[in-house]
Short mmCIF file of C-alpha atoms in Angstrom, two decimals:
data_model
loop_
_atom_site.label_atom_id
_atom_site.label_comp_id
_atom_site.label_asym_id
_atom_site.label_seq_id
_atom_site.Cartn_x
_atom_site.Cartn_y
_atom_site.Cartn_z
CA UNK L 1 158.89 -129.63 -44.82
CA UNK L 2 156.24 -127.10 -46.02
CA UNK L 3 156.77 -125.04 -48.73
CA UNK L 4 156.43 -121.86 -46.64
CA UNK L 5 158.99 -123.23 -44.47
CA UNK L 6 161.26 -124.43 -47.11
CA UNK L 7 160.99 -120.90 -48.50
CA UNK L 8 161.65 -118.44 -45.46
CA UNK L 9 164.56 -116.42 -46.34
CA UNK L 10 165.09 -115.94 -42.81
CA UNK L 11 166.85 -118.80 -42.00
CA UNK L 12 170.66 -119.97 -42.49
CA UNK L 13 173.83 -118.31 -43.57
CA UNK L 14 173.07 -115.24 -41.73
CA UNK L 15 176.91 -114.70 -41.42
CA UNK L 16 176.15 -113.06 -45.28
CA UNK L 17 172.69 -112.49 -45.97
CA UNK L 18 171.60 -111.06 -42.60
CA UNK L 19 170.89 -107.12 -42.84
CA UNK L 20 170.90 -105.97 -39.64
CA UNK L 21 173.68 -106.57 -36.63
CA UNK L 22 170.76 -107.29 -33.87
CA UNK L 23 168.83 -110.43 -33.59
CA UNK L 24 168.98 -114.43 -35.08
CA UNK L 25 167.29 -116.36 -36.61
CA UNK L 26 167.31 -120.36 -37.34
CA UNK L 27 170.53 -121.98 -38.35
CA UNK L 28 171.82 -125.41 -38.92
CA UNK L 29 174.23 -126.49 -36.19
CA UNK L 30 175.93 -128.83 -38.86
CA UNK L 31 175.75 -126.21 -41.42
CA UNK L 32 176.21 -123.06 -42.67
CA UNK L 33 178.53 -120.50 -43.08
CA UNK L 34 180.88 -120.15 -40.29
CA UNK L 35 181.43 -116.85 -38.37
CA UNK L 36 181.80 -116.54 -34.22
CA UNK L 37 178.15 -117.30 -33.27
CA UNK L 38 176.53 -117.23 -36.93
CA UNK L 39 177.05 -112.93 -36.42
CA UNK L 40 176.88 -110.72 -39.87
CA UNK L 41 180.66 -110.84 -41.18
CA UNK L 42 181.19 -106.58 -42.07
CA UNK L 43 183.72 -104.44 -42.25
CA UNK L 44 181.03 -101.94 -41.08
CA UNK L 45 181.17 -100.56 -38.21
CA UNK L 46 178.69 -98.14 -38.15
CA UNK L 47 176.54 -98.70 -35.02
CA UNK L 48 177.96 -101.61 -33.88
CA UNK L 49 179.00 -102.42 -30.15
CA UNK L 50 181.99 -104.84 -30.27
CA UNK L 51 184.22 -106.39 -33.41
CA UNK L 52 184.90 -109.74 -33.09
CA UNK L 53 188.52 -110.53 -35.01
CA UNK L 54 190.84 -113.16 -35.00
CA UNK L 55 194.75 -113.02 -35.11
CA UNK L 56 196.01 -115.77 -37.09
CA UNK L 57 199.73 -115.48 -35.46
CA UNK L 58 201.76 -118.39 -33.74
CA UNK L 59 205.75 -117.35 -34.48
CA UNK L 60 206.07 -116.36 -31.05
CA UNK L 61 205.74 -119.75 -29.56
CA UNK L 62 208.16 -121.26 -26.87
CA UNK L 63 207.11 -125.21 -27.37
CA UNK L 64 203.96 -126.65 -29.23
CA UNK L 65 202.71 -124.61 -32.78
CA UNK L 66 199.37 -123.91 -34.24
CA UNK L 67 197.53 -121.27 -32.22
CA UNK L 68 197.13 -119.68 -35.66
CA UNK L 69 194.45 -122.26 -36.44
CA UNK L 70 193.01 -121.39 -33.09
CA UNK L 71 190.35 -118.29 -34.39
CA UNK L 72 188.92 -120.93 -37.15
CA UNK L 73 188.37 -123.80 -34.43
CA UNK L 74 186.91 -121.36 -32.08
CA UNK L 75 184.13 -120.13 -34.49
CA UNK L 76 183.62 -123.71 -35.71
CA UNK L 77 183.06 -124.42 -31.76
CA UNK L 78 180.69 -121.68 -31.29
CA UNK L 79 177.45 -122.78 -33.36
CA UNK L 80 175.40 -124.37 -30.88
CA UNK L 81 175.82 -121.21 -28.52
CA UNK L 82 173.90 -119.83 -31.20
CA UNK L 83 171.43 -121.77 -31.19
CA UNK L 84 169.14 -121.13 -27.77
CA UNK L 85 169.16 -118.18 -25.31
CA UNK L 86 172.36 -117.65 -23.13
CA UNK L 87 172.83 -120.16 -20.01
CA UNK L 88 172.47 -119.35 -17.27
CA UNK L 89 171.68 -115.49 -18.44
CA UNK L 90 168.43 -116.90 -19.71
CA UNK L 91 168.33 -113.88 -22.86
CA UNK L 92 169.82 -113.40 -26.50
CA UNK L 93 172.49 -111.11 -26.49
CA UNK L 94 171.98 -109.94 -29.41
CA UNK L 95 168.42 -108.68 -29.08
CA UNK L 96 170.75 -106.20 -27.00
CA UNK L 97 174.25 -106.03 -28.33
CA UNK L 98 175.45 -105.37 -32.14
CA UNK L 99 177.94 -107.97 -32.65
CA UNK L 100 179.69 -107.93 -35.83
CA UNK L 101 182.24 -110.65 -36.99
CA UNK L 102 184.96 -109.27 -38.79
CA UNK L 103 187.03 -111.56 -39.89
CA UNK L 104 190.82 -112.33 -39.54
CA UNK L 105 193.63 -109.68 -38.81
CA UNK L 106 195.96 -110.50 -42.05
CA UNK L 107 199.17 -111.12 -40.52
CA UNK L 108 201.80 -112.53 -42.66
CA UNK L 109 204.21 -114.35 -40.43
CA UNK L 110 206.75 -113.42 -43.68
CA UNK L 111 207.37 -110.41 -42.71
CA UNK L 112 208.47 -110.52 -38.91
CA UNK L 113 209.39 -106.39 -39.12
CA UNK L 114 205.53 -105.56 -39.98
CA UNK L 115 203.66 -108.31 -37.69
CA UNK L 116 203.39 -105.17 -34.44
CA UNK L 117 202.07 -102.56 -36.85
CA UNK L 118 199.84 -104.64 -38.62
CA UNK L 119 197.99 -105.74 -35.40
CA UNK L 120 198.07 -102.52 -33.58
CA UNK L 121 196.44 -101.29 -36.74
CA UNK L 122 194.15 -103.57 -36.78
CA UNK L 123 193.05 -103.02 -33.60
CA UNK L 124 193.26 -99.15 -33.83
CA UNK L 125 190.54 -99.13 -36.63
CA UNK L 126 187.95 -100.89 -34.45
CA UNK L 127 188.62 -98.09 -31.56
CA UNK L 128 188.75 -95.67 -33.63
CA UNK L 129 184.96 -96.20 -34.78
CA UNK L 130 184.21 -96.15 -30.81
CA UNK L 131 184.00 -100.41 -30.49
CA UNK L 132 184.74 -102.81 -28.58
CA UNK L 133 187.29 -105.34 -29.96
CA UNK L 134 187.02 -109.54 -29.09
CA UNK L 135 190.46 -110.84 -30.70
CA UNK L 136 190.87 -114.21 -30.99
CA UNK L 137 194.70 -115.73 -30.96
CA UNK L 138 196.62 -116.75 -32.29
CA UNK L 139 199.86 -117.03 -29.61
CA UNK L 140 199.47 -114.79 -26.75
CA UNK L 141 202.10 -112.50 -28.18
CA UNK L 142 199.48 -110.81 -29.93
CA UNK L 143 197.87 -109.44 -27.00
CA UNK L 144 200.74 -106.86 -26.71
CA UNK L 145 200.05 -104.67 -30.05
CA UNK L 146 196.53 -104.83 -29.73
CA UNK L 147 197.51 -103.49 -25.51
CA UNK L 148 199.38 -100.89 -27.74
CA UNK L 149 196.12 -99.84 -29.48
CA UNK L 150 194.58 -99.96 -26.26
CA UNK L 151 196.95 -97.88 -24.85
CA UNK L 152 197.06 -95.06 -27.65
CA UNK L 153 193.21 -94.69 -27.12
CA UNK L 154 192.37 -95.11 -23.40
CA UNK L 155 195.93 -94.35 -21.68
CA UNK L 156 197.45 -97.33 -19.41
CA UNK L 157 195.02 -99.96 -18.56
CA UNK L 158 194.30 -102.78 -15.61
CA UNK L 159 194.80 -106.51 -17.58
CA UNK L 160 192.98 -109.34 -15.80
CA UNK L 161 194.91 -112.09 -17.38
CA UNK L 162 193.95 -115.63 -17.19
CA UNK L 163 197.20 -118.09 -17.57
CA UNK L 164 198.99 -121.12 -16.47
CA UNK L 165 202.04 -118.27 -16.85
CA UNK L 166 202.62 -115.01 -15.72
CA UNK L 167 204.05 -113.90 -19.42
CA UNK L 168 206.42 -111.22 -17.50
CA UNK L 169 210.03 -113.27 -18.06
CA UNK L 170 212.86 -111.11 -19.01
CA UNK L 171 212.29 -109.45 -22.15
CA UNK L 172 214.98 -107.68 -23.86
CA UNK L 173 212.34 -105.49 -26.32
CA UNK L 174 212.76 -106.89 -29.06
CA UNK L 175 212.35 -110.83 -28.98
CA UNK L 176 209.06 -112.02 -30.27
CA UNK L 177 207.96 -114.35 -27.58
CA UNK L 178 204.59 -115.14 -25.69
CA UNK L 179 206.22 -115.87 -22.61
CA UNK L 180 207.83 -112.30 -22.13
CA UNK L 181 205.20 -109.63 -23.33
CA UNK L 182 203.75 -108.29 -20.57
CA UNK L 183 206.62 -107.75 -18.73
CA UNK L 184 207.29 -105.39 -21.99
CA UNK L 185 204.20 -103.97 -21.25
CA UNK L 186 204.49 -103.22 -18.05
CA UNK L 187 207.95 -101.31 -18.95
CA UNK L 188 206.15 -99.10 -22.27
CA UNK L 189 203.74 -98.05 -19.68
CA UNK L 190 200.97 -99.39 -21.23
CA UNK L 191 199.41 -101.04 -18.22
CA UNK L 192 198.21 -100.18 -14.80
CA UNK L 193 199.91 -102.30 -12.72
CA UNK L 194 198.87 -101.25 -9.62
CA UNK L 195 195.17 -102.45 -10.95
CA UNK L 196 195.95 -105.79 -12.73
CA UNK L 197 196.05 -109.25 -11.26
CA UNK L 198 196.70 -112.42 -12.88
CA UNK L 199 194.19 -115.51 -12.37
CA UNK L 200 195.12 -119.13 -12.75
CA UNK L 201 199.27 -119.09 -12.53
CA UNK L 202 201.06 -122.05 -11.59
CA UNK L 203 203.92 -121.26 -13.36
CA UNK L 204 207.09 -119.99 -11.48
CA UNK L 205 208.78 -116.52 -11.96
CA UNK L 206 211.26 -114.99 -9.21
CA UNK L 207 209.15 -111.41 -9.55
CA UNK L 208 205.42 -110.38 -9.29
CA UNK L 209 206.19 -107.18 -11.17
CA UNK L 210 203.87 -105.54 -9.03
CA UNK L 211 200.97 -107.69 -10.35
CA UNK L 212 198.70 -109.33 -8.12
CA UNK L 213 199.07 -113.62 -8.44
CA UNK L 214 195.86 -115.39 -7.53
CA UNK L 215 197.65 -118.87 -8.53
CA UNK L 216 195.71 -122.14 -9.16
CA UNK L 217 195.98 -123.70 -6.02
CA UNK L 218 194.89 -120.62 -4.26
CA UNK L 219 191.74 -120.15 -6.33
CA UNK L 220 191.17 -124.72 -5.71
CA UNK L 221 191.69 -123.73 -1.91
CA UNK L 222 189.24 -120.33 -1.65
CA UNK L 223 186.75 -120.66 -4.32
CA UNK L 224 185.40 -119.03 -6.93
CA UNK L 225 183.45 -116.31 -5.08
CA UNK L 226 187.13 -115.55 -3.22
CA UNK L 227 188.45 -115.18 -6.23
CA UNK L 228 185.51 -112.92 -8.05
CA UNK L 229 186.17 -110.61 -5.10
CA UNK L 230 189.88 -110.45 -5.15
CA UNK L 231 189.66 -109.59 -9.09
CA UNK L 232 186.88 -107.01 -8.43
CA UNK L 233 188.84 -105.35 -5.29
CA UNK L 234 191.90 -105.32 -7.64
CA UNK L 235 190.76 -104.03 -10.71
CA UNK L 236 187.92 -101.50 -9.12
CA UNK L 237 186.55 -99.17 -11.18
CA UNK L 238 189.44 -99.03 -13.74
CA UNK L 239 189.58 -99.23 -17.57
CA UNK L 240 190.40 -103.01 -17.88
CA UNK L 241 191.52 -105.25 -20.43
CA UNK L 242 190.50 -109.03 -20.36
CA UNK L 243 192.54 -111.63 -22.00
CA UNK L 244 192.02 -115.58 -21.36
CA UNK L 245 195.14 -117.61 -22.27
CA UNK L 246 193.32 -120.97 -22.68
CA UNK L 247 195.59 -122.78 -20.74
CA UNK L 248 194.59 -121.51 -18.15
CA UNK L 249 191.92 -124.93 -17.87
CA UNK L 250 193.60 -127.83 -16.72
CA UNK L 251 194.88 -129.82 -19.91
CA UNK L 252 192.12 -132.45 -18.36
CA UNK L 253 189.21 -129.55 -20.13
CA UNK L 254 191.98 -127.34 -22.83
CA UNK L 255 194.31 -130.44 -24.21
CA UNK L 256 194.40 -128.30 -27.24
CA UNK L 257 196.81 -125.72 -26.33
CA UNK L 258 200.48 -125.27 -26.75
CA UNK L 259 202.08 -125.10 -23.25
CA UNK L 260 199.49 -127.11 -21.53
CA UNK L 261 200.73 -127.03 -17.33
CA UNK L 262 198.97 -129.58 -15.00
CA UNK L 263 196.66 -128.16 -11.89
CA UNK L 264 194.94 -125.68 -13.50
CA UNK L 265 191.16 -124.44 -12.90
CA UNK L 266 188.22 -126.68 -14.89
CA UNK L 267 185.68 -125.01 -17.32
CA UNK L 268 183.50 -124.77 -14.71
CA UNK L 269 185.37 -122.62 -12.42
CA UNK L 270 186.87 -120.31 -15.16
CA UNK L 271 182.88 -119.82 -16.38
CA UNK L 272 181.99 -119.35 -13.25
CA UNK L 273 184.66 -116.48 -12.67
CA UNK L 274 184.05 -114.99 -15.99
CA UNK L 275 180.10 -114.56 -15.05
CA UNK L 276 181.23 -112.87 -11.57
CA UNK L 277 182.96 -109.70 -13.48
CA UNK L 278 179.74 -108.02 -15.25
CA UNK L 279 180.46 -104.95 -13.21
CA UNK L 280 183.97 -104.07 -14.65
CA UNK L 281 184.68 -101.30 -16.98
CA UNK L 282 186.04 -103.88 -20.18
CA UNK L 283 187.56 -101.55 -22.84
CA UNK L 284 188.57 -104.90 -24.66
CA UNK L 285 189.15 -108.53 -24.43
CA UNK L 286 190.83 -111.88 -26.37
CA UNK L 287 190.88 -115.55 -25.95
CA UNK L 288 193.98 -117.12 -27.31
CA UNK L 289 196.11 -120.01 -27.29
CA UNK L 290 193.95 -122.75 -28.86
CA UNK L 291 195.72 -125.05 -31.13
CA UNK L 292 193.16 -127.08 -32.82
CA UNK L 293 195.78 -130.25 -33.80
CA UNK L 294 196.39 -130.98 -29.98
CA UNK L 295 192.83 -131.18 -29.07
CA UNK L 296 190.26 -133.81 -28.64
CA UNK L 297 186.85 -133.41 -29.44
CA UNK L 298 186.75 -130.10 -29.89
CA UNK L 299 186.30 -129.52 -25.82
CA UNK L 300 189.41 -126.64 -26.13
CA UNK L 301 187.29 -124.55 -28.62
CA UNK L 302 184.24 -125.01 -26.69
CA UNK L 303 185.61 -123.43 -23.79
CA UNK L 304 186.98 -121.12 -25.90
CA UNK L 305 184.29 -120.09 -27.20
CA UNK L 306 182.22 -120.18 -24.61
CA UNK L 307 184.33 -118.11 -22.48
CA UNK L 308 184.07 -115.54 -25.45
CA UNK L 309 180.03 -115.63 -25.48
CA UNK L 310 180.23 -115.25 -21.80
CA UNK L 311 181.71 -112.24 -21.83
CA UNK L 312 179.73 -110.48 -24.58
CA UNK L 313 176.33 -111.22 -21.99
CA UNK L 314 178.45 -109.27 -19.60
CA UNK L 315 178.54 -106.60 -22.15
CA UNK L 316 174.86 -107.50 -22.98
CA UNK L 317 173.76 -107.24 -19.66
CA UNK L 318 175.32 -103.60 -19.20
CA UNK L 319 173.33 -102.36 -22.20
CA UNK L 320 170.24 -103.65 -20.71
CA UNK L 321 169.78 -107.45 -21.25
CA UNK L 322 167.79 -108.95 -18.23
CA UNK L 323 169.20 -111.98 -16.48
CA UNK L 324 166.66 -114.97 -16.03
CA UNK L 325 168.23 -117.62 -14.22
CA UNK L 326 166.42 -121.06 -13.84
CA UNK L 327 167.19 -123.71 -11.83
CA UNK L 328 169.66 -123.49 -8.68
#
């Protein structure tokens, strides 16, 4: 190695030393300090388009723990997507899109009374600066305060909500439970209903709650491109919020999850679904669900985070990133 190589101060650990919230530059894949695709950890939010955050919270759990884990495994997962341009967008997002990392929501699972607030707060400081959050889970209870926060800013939303489970069994108000909080929700008024639809279920509930199912074997039977246009028709031109439950993949491509349910959709087809939805109006999004002890490989945080990049080159492309595809 030269000695103007070994010298460039433009290159690793840009999670720290990095200035500005636009751009890359060269990283070790093995290496490094760790933040969701090697982006400037700040508290700053001056400027930038979306806050990327994870919600280190797993209490609410029905069977398997350790979706608290899940934001650590998902940056660790997301190096090499910052390594080369976006496939198949064929650009760098973030020659477009200020993407700031920062850092974990502190949630202390000690005090039960304080875990809502502290979330919702959380949340309601990033929309409060006008950005975009990306949460990271965490259990998928914590998608109901940051919905909260949502709510408070934008009014009721349409959720596009990618599960093996619907997440809308009886809930009394009160119980802290992943499997129950959208039906809660629903019931504070904090969603759209009438706009929302829920991808991937093969889980079995005796109501819809006025959401529309597109279940698992549905999507196997009609496709991807069916089910890009069923979301799309759904959701229209609504305020929408995104969130990914990972088990949503087959355990065959998400082992690494707590309530993994066979028959689910592969990576492929939940990518492929993702990159159909560029046109929607996102006012926020999360992945959760990954619990790093039950996977193999590190294929559950891949998709994880690669679901997550996806969706920031949807944002990318709105802001004026050009799509290159190669190949067919």
């Amino acid at each position: 190695m030269s000695d103007q190589h070994a010298s460039n101060p433009k290159r690793g650990d840009q999670a720290f030393r990095k200035d500005s919230v636009y751009g890359r530059w060269p990283e070790l894949t093995h290496g490094g300090a760790l933040s969701f695709l090697r982006r400037k950890y700040s508290e700053d939010l001056n400027g930038v388009d979306v806050a990327v955050s994870g919600i280190p919270y797993d209490c609410a759990t029905t069977y398997r723990p350790g979706a608290r884990l899940g934001p650590r495994a998902i940056r660790a997962a997301s190096v090499q997507l910052a390594e080369l341009k976006a496939f198949p967008f064929g650009f760098d997002p973030f020659e477009h899109l200020a993407v700031v990392d920062t850092g974990d929501c502190f949630v202390d699972s000690h005090y039960p009374s304080q875990v809502i607030e502290t979330i919702q707060s959380h949340i309601a400081r990033i929309l409060d600066a006008g950005v975009l959050p990306m949460s990271f889970g965490g259990d998928h209870f914590v998608t109901y305060p940051i919905l909260r926060a949502i709510a408070d800013k934008h009014g009721p939303v349409a959720l596009i909500h990618f599960d093996a489970h619907p997440d809308t069994w009886d809930d009394d108000g009160e119980r802290f439970d992943h499997g129950s909080m959208f039906l809660r929700a629903k019931n504070e008024g904090l969603l759209d209903v009438e706009n929302s639809v829920q991808v991937g279920i093969r889980t079995y509930n005796d109501s819809d709650h006025g959401f529309e199912i597109l279940t698992s074997p549905w999507i196997h039977k009609n496709g991807v491109d069916a089910t890009i246009a069923a979301i799309k028709q759904r959701v229209g031109d609504t305020k929408v919020y995104l969130t990914f439950d990972i088990d949503c993949l087959d355990p065959a491509f998400a082992p690494g999850t707590g309530t993994p349910v066979s028959g689910g959709l592969s990576s492929a087809q939940a990518l492929d679904i993702v990159r159909g939805l560029g046109a929607l109006n996102f006012v926020g999004m999360d992945v959760v669900e990954v619990s790093p002890a039950y996977d193999v490989s590190e294929v559950t945080a891949i998709a994880a985070a690669t679901i997550a990049h996806d969706l920031l080159c949807l944002l990318a492309e709105k802001k004026g990133a050009v799509r290159r595809p190669v190949g067919r």
